[in-house]
Coordinates of C-alpha atoms in Angstrom, one line a residue:
Chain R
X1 CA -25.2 -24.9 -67.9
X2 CA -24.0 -23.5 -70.7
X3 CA -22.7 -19.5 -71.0
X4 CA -21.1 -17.1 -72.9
X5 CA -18.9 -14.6 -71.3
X6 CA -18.2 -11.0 -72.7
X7 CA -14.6 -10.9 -70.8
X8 CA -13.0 -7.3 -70.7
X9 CA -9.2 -8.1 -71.7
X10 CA -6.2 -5.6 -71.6
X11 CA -2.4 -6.3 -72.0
X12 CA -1.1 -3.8 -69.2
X13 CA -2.2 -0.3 -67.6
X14 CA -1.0 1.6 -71.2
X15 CA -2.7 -0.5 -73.3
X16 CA -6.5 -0.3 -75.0
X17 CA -8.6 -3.0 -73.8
X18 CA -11.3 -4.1 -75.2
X19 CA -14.2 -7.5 -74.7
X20 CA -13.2 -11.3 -75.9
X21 CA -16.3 -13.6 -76.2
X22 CA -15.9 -16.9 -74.9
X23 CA -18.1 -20.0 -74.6
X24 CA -18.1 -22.3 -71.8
X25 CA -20.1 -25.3 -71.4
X26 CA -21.2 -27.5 -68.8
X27 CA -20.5 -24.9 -65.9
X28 CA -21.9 -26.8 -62.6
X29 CA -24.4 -24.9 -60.4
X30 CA -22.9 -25.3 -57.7
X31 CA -19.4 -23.8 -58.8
X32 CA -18.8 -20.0 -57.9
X33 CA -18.1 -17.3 -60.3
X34 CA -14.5 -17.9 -59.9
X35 CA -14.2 -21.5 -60.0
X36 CA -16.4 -21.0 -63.2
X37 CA -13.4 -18.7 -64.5
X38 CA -10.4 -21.2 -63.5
X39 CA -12.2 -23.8 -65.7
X40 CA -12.7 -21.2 -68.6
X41 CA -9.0 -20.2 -68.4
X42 CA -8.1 -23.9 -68.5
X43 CA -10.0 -24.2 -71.5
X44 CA -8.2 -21.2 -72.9
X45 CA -4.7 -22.6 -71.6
X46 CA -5.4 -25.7 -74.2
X47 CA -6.5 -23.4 -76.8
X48 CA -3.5 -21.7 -76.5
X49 CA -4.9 -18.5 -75.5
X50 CA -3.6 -16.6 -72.3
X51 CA -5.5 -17.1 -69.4
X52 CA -7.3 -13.9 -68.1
X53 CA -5.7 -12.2 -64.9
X54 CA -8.3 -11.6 -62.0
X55 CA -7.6 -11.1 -58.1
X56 CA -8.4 -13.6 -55.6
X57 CA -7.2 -15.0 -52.2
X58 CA -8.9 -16.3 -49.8
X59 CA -11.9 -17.2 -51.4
X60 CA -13.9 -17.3 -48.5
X61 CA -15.2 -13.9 -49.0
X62 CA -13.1 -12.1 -45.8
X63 CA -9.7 -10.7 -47.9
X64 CA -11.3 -8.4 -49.9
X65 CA -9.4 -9.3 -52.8
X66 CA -11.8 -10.4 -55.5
X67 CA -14.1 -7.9 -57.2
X68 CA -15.3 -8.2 -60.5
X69 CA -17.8 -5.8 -62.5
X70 CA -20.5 -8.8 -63.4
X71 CA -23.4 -7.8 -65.9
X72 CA -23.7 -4.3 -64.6
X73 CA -23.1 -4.6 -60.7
X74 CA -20.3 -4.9 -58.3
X75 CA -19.4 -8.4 -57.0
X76 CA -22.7 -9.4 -59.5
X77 CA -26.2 -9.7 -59.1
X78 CA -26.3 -11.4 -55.2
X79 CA -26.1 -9.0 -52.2
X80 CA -23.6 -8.9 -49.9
X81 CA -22.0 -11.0 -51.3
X82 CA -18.0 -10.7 -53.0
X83 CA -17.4 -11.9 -56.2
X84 CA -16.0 -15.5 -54.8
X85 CA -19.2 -15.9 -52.5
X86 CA -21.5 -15.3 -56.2
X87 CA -22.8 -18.8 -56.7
X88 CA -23.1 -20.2 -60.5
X89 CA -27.1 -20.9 -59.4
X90 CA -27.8 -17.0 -59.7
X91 CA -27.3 -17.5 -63.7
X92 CA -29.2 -19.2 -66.1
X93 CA -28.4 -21.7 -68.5
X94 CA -27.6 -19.9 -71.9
X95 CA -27.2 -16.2 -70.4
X96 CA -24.7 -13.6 -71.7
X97 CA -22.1 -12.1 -68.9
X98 CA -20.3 -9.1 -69.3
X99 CA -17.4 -9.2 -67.1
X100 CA -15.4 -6.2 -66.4
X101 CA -13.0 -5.2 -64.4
X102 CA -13.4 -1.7 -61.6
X103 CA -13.6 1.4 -63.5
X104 CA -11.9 4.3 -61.8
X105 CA -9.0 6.6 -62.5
X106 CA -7.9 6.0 -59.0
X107 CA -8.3 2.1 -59.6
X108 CA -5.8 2.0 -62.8
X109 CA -6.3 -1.4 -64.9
X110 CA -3.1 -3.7 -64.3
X111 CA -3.8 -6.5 -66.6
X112 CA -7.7 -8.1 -67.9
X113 CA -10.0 -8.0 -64.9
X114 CA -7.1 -6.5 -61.9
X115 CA -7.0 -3.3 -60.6
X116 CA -4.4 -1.5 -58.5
X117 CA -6.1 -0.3 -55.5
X118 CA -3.4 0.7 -53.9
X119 CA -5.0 4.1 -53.5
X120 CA -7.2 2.7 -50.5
X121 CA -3.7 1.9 -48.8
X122 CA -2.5 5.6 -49.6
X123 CA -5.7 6.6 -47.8
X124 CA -5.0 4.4 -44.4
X125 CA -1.3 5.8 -44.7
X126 CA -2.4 9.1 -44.8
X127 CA -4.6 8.6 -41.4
X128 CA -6.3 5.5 -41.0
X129 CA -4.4 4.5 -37.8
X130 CA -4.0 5.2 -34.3
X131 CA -0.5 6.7 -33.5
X132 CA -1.1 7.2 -29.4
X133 CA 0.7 5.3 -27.1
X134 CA -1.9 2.9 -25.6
X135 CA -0.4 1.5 -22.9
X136 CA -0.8 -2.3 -21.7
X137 CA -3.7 -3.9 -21.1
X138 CA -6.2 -2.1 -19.2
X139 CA -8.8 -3.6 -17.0
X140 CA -12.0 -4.8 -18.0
X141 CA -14.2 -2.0 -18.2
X142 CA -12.0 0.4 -16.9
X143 CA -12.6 2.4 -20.2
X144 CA -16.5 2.3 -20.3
X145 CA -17.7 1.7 -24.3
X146 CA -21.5 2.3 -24.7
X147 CA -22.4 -1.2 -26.5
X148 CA -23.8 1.1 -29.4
X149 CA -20.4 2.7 -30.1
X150 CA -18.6 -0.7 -30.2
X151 CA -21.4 -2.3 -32.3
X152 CA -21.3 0.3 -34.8
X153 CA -17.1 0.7 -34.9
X154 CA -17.3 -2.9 -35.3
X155 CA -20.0 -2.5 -38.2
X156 CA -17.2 -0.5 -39.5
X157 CA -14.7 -2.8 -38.8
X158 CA -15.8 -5.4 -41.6
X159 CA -14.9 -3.6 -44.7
X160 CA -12.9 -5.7 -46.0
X161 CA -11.6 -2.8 -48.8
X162 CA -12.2 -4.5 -52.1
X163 CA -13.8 -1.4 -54.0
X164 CA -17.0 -2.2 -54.3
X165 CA -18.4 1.2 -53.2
X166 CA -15.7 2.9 -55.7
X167 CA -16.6 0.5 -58.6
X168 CA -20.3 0.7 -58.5
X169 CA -20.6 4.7 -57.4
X170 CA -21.4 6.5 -60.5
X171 CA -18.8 9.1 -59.1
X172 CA -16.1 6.3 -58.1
X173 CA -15.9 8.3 -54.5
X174 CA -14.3 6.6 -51.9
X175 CA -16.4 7.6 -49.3
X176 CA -18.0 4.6 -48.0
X177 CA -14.4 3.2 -47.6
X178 CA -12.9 6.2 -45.8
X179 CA -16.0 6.7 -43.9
X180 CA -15.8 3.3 -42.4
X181 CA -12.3 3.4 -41.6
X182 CA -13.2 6.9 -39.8
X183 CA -16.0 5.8 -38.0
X184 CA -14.0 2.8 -36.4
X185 CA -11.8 4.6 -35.2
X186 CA -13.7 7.5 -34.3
X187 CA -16.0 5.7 -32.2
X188 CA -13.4 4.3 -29.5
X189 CA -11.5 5.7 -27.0
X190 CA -8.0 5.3 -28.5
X191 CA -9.4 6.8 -31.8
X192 CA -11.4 9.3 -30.7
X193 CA -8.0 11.6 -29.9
X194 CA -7.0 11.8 -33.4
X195 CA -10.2 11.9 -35.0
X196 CA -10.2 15.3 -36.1
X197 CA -6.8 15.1 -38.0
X198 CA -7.4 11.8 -39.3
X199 CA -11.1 13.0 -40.9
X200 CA -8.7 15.8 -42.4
X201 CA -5.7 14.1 -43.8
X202 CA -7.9 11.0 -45.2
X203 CA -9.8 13.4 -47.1
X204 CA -7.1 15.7 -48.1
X205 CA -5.6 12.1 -49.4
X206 CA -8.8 10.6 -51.3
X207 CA -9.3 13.8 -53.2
X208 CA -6.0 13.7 -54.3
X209 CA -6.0 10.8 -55.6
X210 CA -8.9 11.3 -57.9
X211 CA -11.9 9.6 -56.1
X212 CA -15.3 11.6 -57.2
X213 CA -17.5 13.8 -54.9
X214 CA -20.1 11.8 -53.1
X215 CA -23.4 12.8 -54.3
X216 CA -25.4 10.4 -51.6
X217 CA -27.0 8.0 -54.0
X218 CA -26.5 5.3 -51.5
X219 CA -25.4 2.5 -54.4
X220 CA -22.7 1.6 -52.5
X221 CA -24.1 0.4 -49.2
X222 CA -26.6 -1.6 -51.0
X223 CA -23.4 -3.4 -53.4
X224 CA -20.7 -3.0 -50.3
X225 CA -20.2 -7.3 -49.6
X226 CA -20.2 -6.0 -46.0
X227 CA -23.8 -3.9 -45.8
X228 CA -21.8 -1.0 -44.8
X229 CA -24.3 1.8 -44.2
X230 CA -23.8 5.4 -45.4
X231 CA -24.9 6.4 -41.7
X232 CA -20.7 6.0 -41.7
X233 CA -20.6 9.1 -44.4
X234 CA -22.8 11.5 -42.0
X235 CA -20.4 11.0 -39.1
X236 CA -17.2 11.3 -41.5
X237 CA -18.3 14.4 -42.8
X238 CA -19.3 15.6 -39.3
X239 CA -15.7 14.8 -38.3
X240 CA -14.3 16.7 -41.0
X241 CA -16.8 19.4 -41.3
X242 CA -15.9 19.7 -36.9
X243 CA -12.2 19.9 -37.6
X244 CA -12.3 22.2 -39.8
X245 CA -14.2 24.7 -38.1
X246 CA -11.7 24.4 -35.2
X247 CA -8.8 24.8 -37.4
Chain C
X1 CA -12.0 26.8 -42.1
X2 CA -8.4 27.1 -43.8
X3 CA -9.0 25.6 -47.8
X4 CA -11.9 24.3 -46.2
X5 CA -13.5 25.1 -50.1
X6 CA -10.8 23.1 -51.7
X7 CA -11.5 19.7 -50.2
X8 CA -14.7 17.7 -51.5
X9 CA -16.7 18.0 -48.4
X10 CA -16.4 21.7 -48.4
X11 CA -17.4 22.0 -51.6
X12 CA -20.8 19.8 -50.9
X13 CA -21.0 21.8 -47.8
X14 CA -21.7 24.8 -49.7
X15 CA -24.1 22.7 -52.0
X16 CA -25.9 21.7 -49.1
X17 CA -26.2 24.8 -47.0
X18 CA -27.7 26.4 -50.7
X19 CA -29.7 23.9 -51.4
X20 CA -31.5 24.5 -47.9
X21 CA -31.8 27.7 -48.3
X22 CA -33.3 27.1 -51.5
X23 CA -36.1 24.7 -49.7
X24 CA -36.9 27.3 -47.5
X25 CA -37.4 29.6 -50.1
X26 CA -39.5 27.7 -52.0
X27 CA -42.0 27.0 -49.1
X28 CA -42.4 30.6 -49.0
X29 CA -43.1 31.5 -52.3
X30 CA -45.4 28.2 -52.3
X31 CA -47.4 30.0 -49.7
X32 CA -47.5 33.5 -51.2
X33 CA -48.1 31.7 -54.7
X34 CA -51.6 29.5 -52.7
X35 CA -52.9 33.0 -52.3
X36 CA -53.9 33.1 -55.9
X37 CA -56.9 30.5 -55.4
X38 CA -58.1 32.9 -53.0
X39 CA -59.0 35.9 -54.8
X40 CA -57.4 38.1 -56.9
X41 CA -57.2 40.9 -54.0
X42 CA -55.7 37.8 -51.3
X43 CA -52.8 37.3 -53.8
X44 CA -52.1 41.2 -54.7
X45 CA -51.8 41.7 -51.0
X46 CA -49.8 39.2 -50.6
X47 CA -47.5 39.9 -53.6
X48 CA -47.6 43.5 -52.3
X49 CA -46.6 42.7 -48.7
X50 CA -43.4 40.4 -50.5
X51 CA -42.4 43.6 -53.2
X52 CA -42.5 46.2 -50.4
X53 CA -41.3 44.2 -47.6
X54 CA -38.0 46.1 -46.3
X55 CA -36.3 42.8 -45.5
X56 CA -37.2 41.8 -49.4
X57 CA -33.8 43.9 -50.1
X58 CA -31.6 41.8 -48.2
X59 CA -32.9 38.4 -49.3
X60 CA -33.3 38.9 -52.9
X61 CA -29.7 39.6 -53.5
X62 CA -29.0 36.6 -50.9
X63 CA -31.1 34.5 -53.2
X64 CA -29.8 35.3 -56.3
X65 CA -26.2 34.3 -54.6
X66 CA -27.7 31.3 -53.5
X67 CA -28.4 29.8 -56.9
X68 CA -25.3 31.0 -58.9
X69 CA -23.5 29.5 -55.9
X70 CA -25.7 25.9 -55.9
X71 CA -25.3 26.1 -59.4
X72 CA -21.2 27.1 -59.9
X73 CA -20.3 24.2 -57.5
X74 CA -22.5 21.6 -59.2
X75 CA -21.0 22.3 -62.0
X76 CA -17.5 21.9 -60.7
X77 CA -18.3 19.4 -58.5
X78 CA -20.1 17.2 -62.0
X79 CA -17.3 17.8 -64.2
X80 CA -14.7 16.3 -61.1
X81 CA -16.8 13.5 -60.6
X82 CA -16.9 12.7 -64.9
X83 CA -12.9 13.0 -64.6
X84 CA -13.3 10.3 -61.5
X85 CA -14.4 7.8 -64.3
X86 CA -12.5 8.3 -67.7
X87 CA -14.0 4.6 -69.1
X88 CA -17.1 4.1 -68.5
X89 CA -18.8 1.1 -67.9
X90 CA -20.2 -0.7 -70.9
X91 CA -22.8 -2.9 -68.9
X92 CA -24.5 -1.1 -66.0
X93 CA -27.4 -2.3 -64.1
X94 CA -27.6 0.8 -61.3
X95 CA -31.4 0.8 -61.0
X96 CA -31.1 -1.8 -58.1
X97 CA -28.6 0.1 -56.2
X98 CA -29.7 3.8 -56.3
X99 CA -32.9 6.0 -57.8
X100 CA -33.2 7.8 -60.5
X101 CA -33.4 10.9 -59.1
X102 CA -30.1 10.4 -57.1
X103 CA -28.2 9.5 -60.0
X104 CA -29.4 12.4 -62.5
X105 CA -29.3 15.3 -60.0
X106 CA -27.4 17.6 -62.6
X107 CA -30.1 16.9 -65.0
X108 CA -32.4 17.5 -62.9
X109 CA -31.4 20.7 -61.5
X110 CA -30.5 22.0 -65.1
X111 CA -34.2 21.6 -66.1
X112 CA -35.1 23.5 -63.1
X113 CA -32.6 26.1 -63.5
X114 CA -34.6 27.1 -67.7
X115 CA -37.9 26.4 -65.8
X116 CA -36.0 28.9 -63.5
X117 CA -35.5 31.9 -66.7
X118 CA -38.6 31.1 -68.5
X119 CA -40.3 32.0 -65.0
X120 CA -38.3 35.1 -64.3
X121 CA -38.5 36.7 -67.8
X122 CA -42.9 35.7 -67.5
X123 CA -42.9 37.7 -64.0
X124 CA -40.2 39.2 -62.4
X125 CA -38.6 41.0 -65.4
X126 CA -41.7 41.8 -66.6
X127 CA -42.8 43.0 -63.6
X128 CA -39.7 44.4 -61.9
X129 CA -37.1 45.7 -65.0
X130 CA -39.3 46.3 -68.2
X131 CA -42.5 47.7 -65.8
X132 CA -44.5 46.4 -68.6
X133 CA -47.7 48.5 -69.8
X134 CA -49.8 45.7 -69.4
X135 CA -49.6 45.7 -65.6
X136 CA -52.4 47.9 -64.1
X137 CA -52.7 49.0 -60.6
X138 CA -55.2 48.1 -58.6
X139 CA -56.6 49.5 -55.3
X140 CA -57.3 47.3 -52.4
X141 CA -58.0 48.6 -49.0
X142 CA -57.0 51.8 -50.0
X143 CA -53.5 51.2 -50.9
X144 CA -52.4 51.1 -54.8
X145 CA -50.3 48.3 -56.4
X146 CA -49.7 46.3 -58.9
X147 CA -52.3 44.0 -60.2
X148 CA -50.3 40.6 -60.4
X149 CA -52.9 38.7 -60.1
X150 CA -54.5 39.4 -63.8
X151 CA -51.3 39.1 -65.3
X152 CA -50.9 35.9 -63.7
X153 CA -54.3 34.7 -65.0
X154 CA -54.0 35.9 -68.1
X155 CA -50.7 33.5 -68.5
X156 CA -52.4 30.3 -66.8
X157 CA -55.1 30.3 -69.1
X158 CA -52.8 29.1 -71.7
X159 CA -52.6 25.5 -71.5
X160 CA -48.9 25.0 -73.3
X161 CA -48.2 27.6 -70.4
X162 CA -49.3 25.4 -67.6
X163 CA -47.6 22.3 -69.0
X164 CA -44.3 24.0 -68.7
X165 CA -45.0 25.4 -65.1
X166 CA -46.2 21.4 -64.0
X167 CA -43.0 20.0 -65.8
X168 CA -41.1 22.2 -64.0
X169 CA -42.5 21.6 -60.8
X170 CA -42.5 17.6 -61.3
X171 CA -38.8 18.2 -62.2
X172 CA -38.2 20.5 -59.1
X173 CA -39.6 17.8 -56.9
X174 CA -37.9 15.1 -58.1
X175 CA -34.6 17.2 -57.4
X176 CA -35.9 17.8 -54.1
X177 CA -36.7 14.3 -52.9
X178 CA -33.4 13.6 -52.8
X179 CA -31.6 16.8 -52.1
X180 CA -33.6 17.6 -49.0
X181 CA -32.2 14.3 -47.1
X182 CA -28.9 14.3 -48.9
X183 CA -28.2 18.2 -47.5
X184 CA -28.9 17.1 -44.1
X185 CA -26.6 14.0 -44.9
X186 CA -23.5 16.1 -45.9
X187 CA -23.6 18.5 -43.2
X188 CA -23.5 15.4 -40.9
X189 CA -27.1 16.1 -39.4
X190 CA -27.9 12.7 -39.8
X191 CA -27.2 8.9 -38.7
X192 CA -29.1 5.4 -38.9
X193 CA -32.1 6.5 -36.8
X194 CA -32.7 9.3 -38.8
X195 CA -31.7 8.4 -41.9
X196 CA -35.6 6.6 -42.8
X197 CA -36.8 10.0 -40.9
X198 CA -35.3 12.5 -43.2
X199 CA -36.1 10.4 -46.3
X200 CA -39.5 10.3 -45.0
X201 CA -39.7 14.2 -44.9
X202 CA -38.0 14.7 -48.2
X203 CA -40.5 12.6 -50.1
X204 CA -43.3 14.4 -48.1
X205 CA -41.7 17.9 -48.7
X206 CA -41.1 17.6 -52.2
X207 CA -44.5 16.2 -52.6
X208 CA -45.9 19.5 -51.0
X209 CA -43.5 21.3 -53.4
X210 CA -44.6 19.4 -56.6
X211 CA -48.4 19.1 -55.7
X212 CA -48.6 22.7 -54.5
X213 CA -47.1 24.4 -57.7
X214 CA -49.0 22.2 -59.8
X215 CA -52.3 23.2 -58.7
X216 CA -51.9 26.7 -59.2
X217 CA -52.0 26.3 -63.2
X218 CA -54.7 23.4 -62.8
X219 CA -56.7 25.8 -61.0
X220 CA -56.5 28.7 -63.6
X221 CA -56.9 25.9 -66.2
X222 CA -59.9 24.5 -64.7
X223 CA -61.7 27.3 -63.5

């Protein structure tokens, strides 16, 4: 098939950015979206023109590395599914795609289509761990786990924190991120301890670093690669909303 | 509680426990308002009972706190999340993700809030703070007050009048459909049983809300 892509390109983080059109021909089916850019950026190598930057690794759709802002939607128009999962066959021959990269003051543009996310790490620093001393290996159900609790923190347990829920929230909040980093944590025994100050200093930590208010639209769990619910927002802001009061 | 108002969820908190106060409001002045298609001398009771009512002086000043504060922290909270975002998108497909109503809630509320002084400066300044001439008493059961209920006709026969009052009360419920599940969801009253339950409710809610204030104007337009 053949396409034309709107790319967004931009030197560095100081620079103004703006779209390049490009034409591509021939794209296979059967290629994913970012195979489909490594061919364009070949082309473009010939041509003489710099190849456009974008983040991948793995390519299997578990880093969380990859996120692209395809024709209006995060990770593109399948659902959950990353940007490296997105399958040529969801286009059409002759279509128009604007590609962009995540918009968010916390998310600063490095070059073309990468952002820095490093906020999200900033975040896990600030609380996103367990510090206790856990001791060895316990016995086997010696600590009893309701199989809810360890469904749920393992729910939680697949963000994979590629930004999705940041990109795509029309308030670029973080909470679906933070909320699932709380929630796996606060639903097991060695987590549960510090879940009070870790609710606290994660959001003390996001709203620094300029993520918006949540205003509970729900977008991101239906464009999170993961199906991350926002059930995972109720029980962060019950955690914080709990630890406060104590305080 | 220290700078518990500083961070983002404290700030929604206080948007949240507003906003329900502001749903439980409305239910009661849905019911005094239903009054009116009973009889002119059902509703001037009723209207009576709510001007005299002792407990009247407590929540009116309660209420009118309960807007500006809804309103002061929308505003801040809006205005942080625009700053969230300094480029916008260029192409943006969020119909898929989210409704409408979700994503304009500002709007939405800011529609409600001139539906909100068009209303007072009809009725409760009129009524209340000018004392206007054109309100006669009215004896029912023996006791004197004021006669609402004509004045209340007299502005529903007016048909550009009732299309303002059903706007506004198509606006207000589409606010409410999703700020009735959405407070529960910020105060943490809610997880993934309940989250279809309390969606549920707020669509049947702010379909009472919408329905209910509608028909009052219909009625007077009709009959």
């Amino acid at each position: 098939m053949d396409l034309t892509l709107k790319v967004w390109r931009q030197k560095d983080a100081s620079s103004k950015g703006k779209f390049e059109t490009y034409s591509i021909s021939d794209v296979s089916k059967d290629s994913s979206f970012l195979e489909m850019l490594d061919v364009l950026n070949e082309q473009l190598i010939r041509e003489n023109i710099e190849p456009i930057a974008f983040d991948h690794d793995c390519r299997e759709g578990i880093c969380g590395s990859c996120g692209l802002f395809i024709n209006g939607r995060a990770h593109g128009p399948d659902y959950e599914t990353t940007t490296c999962q997105l399958h040529m066959r969801k286009f059409k021959h002759g279509d128009t795609i604007v590609i962009e990269p995540w918009r968010a003051k916390a998310f600063p543009v490095i070059k073309d289509l990468m952002v820095d996310r490093s906020a999200f790490d900033k975040i896990l620093q600030s609380g996103g761990f367990v510090s206790v001393n856990t001791g060895g290996v316990p016995d086997a159900n010696a600590i009893p786990i309701p199989k809810e609790a360890a469904d749920e923190a393992m729910d939680a347990a697949t963000c994979i924190g590629c930004g999705a829920c940041v990109a795509t929230c029309k308030n670029a909040s973080a909470m679906l991120f933070v909320s699932a980093k709380v929630s796996q944590l606060a639903l097991l025994p060695q987590g549960k301890l510090e879940a009070q100050r870790r609710a606290k200093s994660m959001v003390a930590k996001m709203d620094e670093l300029g993520f918006g208010n949540c205003s509970n639209t729900g977008a991101c769990e239906v464009e999170c690669p993961k199906g991350i619910s926002i059930a995972h927002i109720a029980r962060f802001n019950r955690e914080f909303l709990k630890a406060k009061i104590n305080d | 509680m220290s700078n518990i108002f500083n961070a983002s969820i404290g700030r929604k908190l206080l948007m949240s426990i507003t906003g329900l106060f502001l749903i439980l409001f409305l239910l009661v002045h849905l019911t005094i308002n239903l009054f009116l298609l009973f009889g002119s001398d059902a509703y001037n009771q009723a209207a009576h009972f709510m001007a005299t009512n002792p407990m009247i002086k407590i929540i009116e000043p309660t209420l009118a706190i309960g807007f500006l504060v809804h309103i002061i922290y929308a505003t801040i909270l809006t205005l942080q999340n625009q700053k969230a975002r300094p480029e916008k998108y260029t192409a943006r497909s969020a119909g898929n993700s989210s409704t409408w109503s979700s994503r304009n809630m500002y709007f939405l509320g800011f529609t409600v809030l001139i539906f909100l002084v068009i209303h007072l400066l009809d009725f409760y300044v009129k009524i209340k703070i000018l004392h206007d001439e054109s309100i006669k008493d009215v004896v029912v059961n023996g006791e004197t007050m004021h006669d609402t209920y004509t004045l209340v006709q007299a502005k529903f026969e007016i048909w550009w009048f009732d299309l303002i009052y059903i706007l506004g009360a198509i606006f207000l419920s589409l606010h409410l459909s999703h700020g009735f599940w959405s407070a529960f969801q910020t105060i943490g009253i809610n997880n993934s049983h309940w989250m279809k339950r309390l969606k549920t409710i707020a669509i049947i809610y702010s379909l009472i809300i919408g329905v209910g204030f509608s028909i009052i104007p219909l009625y007077f337009l009709v009959f």
